[in-house]
Amino acid sequence: MAEMKTAAYICSGCGLGDKLDVPQLAKIAQKEGKMALVREHGFLCNAEGVQMIRDDIEKEEVTHICIAACSRRAKTDAFSFPTVAMTRANLREGVVWVVAEGTEHDEVRQEMADDYVRMACAELKKAKLPAGNPNHTHLKNLMVVGGGMSGMTAAFEAAEAGYEVILVEKQASLGGWAGKLWKRVPFKAPYAEPQETGASELAARVGSHPLIKVHLNTTVAETSGAPGRFAIKLAQESGSLTEVSVGAIVQATGFATYDINKLPELGGGLDHVVDHAGLEALAKASNGGAIKRHDGKEVKSVVFLQCAGQRDEKHLPYCSGHCCATSIKQAMYFKDANPEVSTVVVYDDLRVPGMGEDFYRSAQHKGVVFAKGKASKVETSGNGCRVNYRDLILDADNVIEADLVVLATGQVPSSGVDIAAWDKVTKEAEGGSEEAKQQKSELKSISILNLTYRQGPDIPKLKYGFADSHFICFPYETQRTGIYTAGPVRRPMDILQATEDATGAALKAIQAAENASLGRAAHPRAGDLSFPNVRLEGCTQCKRCTVECPFGAIDEDEKRFPLFNEQRCRRCGTCMGACPVRVISFENYSVDTVGSQIKAIEIPDEFSDKPRILVLACENDAYPALDMAGLSRIVYSAFVRIIPVRCLGSVNTIWITDALNSGYDGVMMMGCKKGDEYQCHFVKGSELAGYRMSKIGDTLTGMGLEPERVSTFEVAITDNQKVAGLINDYVAQLVEMGPSPMKGFG
Amino acid sequence: MSELNQKAVALYGNNFLKEVTERVEDGEWVSMCMQCGVCAGSCPLGPHWEHSPQKIFRMIMAGKRDEVLTSDSMWMCTSCYSCIVRCPRKLPITHIMHGLAHYANRLDVAPKGQPTRELARVFWNNLIKTGRVNELKFSLAVYFKDGFSQGIKNLLSMQVIALGLMKAKRLNPMEIIGGHKCKDVGGIQKMLAKAQEIEARRQIS
Amino acid sequence: MTASIATSQTILVVGGGISGMTAALEAAECGKQVILVERNATLGGRTALLYRYFPKMCHPTCGMEINLRRIKANRNVRVMTMTEVLEVKGLRGDYTVKLKLSPRYVNSNCTACGECAKAVDAEIDNPYEYNLAKTSAAYLPHNMAYPMHYVIDPSIIGTSDADKAKSACRYDAIDLDMKEETVEIKAGAVVWATGWKPYDAARIQPYGYDRFDNVITSVEFERLANPHGPTGGKLLRPSDGKEARNIAFIQCAGSRDENHLRHCSRICCMASLKQTHYVREAYGDDAKSTIYYIDIRVIDRLEDFYQQVKKDPAVSFIKSKVAKIVEDKEGNLVLHGVDTEGYHRYATTHDLVVLAVGMEPETNGIKLPEDMLLDSSGFIEGSTLPEGAEGIYGAGAATSPLDVNRAAQSATAAALRAIQVVHKTSTVEGAR
Amino acid sequence: MAKKNYAFYPGCSSQKGASASNFVPSIEVMCDKLDIQLNEIPDWNCCSASIGYGEGSQLSRLVLNARNLALVEQNMPGQDLVSGCPACWLATRETAEKLNEVDSLMADTNEALKEAGLSFKGTVKARHLVEVLIEDVGYDAMKAPVVKPLEGLKIAGYVGCQTNRPFGIAGESFENPQYLDKMIETVGAEAATGYEQKITCCGGALAFSEPEKSQKQIKDIVESAYDHGADMIVTPCQLCQANVEIYQSEINKKKGTNLTMPVVYYSQLMTVAYGGNAKQAGLDGNVLRPQKLLDIASK
């Protein structure tokens, strides 16, 4: 590769030229920034300006460019130079649009712009163009775990797109729960009648697909590696092991039904009380004829009790979503075989969203009775059951005698080991607890993927054991790159949703394998070619990076050094922020690229009344909010110097201490919301930053600084008004506090 | 208990929903109710009755036969059709209410002396006599339905109104001795008798 | 231009809302060529106009920021705004699509500096505020607009205002001679993600949306709550700007109703539950929200959110479809109806009524490819062609009333179906 | 221009000496001016009204209405059945629709009709006179014959129930129909817009059996008209007209109010606007004198 040649381009459009001394900026870039080439342009983002830069790259062999113009979020189409390293000095949204109008502010405005140019030049000199991981791997096949409707669909849809699939099923045949159903809830207009499940047809198509290899009676004994190079050991029931390698994984391990014996008040355990699955078995046995109980008696009256052990803190707190439609379907089994059968559904809220409303109507049309009420007790009565319930419409206690009672129980995800529990016993086991070791091996026995990852054998769960995404916009986010969940293991759902879900999960798995093969990051920094570089010789084996990585990307090697699996890495930089000895960096984002910016600015002396505040702003939410403050021309203090960071989790405390040592008066960190409803795209960036900052209080005191000089703030992307207020308030607070005693020592 | 009522009970047992579905005009719609209550809130006489339409429907489904048939709620329908046009399930509620009232009346379990029930009876008897309604005879019959002395009282209380109408030539005292009628009264009466015969054939036998 | 680039390996995504963006990006990040067309001047669709998402109370623009970054970083996606599909012809693997490009009157020179907006006098109803506010006739749709280019409203073309805008622009970005264009492109597969629209609330006559200022829709309420919205995030009612502290939420406004939309729109229960948070956040214990409902339909984990709102003493629930609304002399609204749980008649007064309007598919009212199979509400159910012959797939709220999370899920699935088509086409071509 | 012919179904209350007898003269003038020819159905019978259900079975009521439809079908081919009375219209239209929808009821009905020597094929359309005015004549044509615009009159358009629900006139809203206000404006008067009681039920037939309850409704209807500054109420419904007009004295007696709000038919307004005198407009039949309208009529 050619020698580094730097160039700075300073735009005077969009009012920059009117409000700033552009030649002075150019001089700074040249003198202080040491840019080899400095050019000014009146309208840098137009075709001519862009061509000028292109020509320099081509003819002048420029390798590093600094664009001093608008925000890095703006004009990305124009300023797209994939072959060179690039930094952006945000003079528009970051300076002229947010600094108060008027000549009395000219000086501070110019100082701000000067500093941003200095920072961008400093960053540029430390940055490299990411080259991608040279050790990338090429496997693009998938493993799908679970041969139910979700798993079969994921396998089939991926194979139809040309990807080889290994389908692993614990049972002796494909089909899962769907295979045990008599009919399924309709998924096509007119949404009026139960439909064939199609499970056996799909099983046949999967079984005969040239790109799908089915392993029955098989479980996953071990999963190691990373996207593009997962190494799997498959255990057959016979005891033999098969080793396979795949590019990505879909986990579609479904659910178990809630144990009705835990619901004795609703008759769980009584002879003539069954759950949905039990009723399906009876319906299958009747084969379309009159449905008979286990004792052979034809059922003439049946009551369905909805939300049995669901929406109930004592049992399952959630709603399984499908049960209202399932009970409607099963009531139709009776009505279709014999319209004279009395069918009553006792419900609280009848939940049949979308076209399910038509299915509900159809059942009412068939004479299924729906009673809004709450069952209090189901008991044996004669040769049947008596259901006692409160009729909420009639506001009265009521009793129904029925031959059979069906409890609509919920779905319990088959998601394997709870990582939090695993973490706990692991720590205790490491401490020598024999009991913990025993618990750990018990936990291991229920693992599904048996990941060899340091952070545990299965993928982290979101809530109630469901391995769901935490993000509204990104339903397939998982904390284990290249492994996607689909179907009821992800969240309670019906067949229609599960098949849709499995199709989506198959795409994500394909995408993960494709990305890994090019050395690119997966969502949310999709396409990022940078990857963490470690200087192992400096590593103290503190394990913070392995513990704090939100994606379990870092294992340990035999010598207990961190072992980075780049294809699992999502490039958030949490490890970099965690590292006390600063040995982890990315080509274009490192302790140095940020640190050099911090040090590049000019700090006025303590008598100038010009405090300097470093703002480290999360690039996902806080930085766009600051940008939009500019777009809305909301004014904030010109004393701040803002640096976008990939995530607050990537903030290394050295930046803070460096800043304070250099004479900054304060540091603001702006990150996403933390807590249960966290909005951090890297799970716990804000939380980690808060935690780390709480630990540097002593350092500050040692430096003779007030702890308030470092503060963390939650900023949402819509907070453009609020963020300006936060800045102004903080600046006022620091002015009140007086200049940093460190000034002048830096 | 009327003979018809006995027969109905014998035939349907406690399956009142089925009885309503098969025997009451538009009764097959009852099971379509989803208990939203828009009918209950829309009825102009709602504040005065005990059971709203939606509640009546739930009672039917819960097998509350006696409570439904003896309810006076259906008799307070003014036929304003507010419930029908607002019902999200398009239940012909007005007609179902009429059907239930008619059925209760036919089984003779509807509340005795319910004023609208009486009014309806008088009205019908009036109309089938000549094929057209004779408003004077109809009014008098309404006022005298509870006996002579009550009738005089009723009449006196309405005197101002009646005089006003007479003055405006909108109540004709001469109607008492004749009045409007259809020419083919005979045909109409035969036709109605036939209708009854057909319905009897289709109903409980 | 674009037309020459697209081939039978291209996936066309119609609709630039959350579903269309997701489908386009997921396919592009698998290495496929994608053209994403959007009728409006910006990507983002309806979700960009929402204040927060349930159940996390996070901001839609946050996800949009990431999606826009993905688009900016991905050379496989080509975005065409102000573009409508006029016609789709051909078969799976070989479609010819006729596109209509409406003039923006602003070219890509635009730096979003905003000088044109300052120069123009005329104002228009701001469609990105559901017409609750006015905006300059030279406007940026919103702060998250992509492309970040202004638009000149056609209503001022040919007026002096248009000339004022042009002369205010220092970057030669305004081109008043732009004309509507029609182009044809090739595509191998099509993802139809045209989303939904709020049901026309004026048609729900008993609620008087067309007669009473203080009866608004849930999508409008999102704008009121939004700090970027017309009231700066204050819950001020339209008639007199008074703070609306006592708010009624009417569920199934148009949904589950044979007179309007037959289907259940799925999202509205959660949307109203979410909106009670806005009221509480604005007024604390002075807030009062009342939800009038038939069934509270919040499935799966969302139940947690419902239970949490149920515990809030400032929120009450009445199982009732409101029969009618009457306006009193102060502009307050009196709701009449019956609580069907035990039969309690009410006539309650509220400052503001929010109709939780149903989702109507946007497919109602636009020309669709002929082989698209719709359900009784107009949602895309599939194809009329036999399995294996179809190459046009619905995604997101165009297929069913879906929340954002499920729409993104659906769009991801649709992306794979489209990839299957271009994969098979390329395999066949390769074999030739 | 040739007159349009319609089979006219006056209904019991419009008979001579009956409660709506003053309606008939006003429509004669109105129809004449608008080239509408109403041909009375020979030997029509009662529709069984909205109270017939108690005693009369479903089939009996269908048969009664079917007889009128059959008389039109047989004797007046090509003519729509038109009634000025909402109850008659509603019962007839419901019958026609039901019979066309349910084959078995059509068969049963014809079996009964045979006894009266009639049969019904289902071809007749039942319409309300207001529908004819709006759909066939139109507002512009209704305005054309106006010679005495009813200037200075403010009128509350009281639509009531059965012209409005469940079928509605000209596809208008059930909750806020506009046609009556438009008709008021067509004849030069001012409509009391915002009259929120325009679709409130007057109690209908229950004015007889449940007087207290009905009179509460009527009180609201009249008082709101006062609140909106109306000089009179106009209605398209016979029963509404009678109930709202004649019970005001009773309400005054019981509640100590002083209600004397005239209630007129739209046809009376039109007749006066078209130059008809008080007698032609049937204004002598109003119990509460619509003085302002009388003044214009006598000009």
CSV table of C-alpha atoms in Angstrom, one decimal, chain D residues 157-161 164 175-179 181 192-200 224:
chain,number,residue,atom,x,y,z
D,157,GLY,CA,-84.5,20.3,10.9
D,158,TYR,CA,-85.8,17.4,13.0
D,159,VAL,CA,-85.1,14.2,11.0
D,160,GLY,CA,-86.1,11.7,13.7
D,161,CYS,CA,-85.6,8.0,13.3
D,164,ASN,CA,-82.9,8.1,8.7
D,175,GLU,CA,-75.8,10.5,12.9
D,176,ASN,CA,-75.7,13.8,11.2
D,177,PRO,CA,-77.9,13.8,8.1
D,178,GLN,CA,-77.9,17.0,6.1
D,179,TYR,CA,-80.7,16.7,3.7
D,181,ASP,CA,-81.1,21.4,6.4
D,192,ALA,CA,-80.5,25.8,12.7
D,193,THR,CA,-77.2,24.1,12.2
D,194,GLY,CA,-75.8,22.3,15.2
D,195,TYR,CA,-79.2,21.2,16.3
D,196,GLU,CA,-78.0,18.2,18.1
D,197,GLN,CA,-81.4,16.6,18.7
D,198,LYS,CA,-82.0,16.2,15.0
D,199,ILE,CA,-82.0,12.4,15.2
D,200,THR,CA,-83.4,11.9,18.7
D,224,SER,CA,-82.9,22.2,21.9
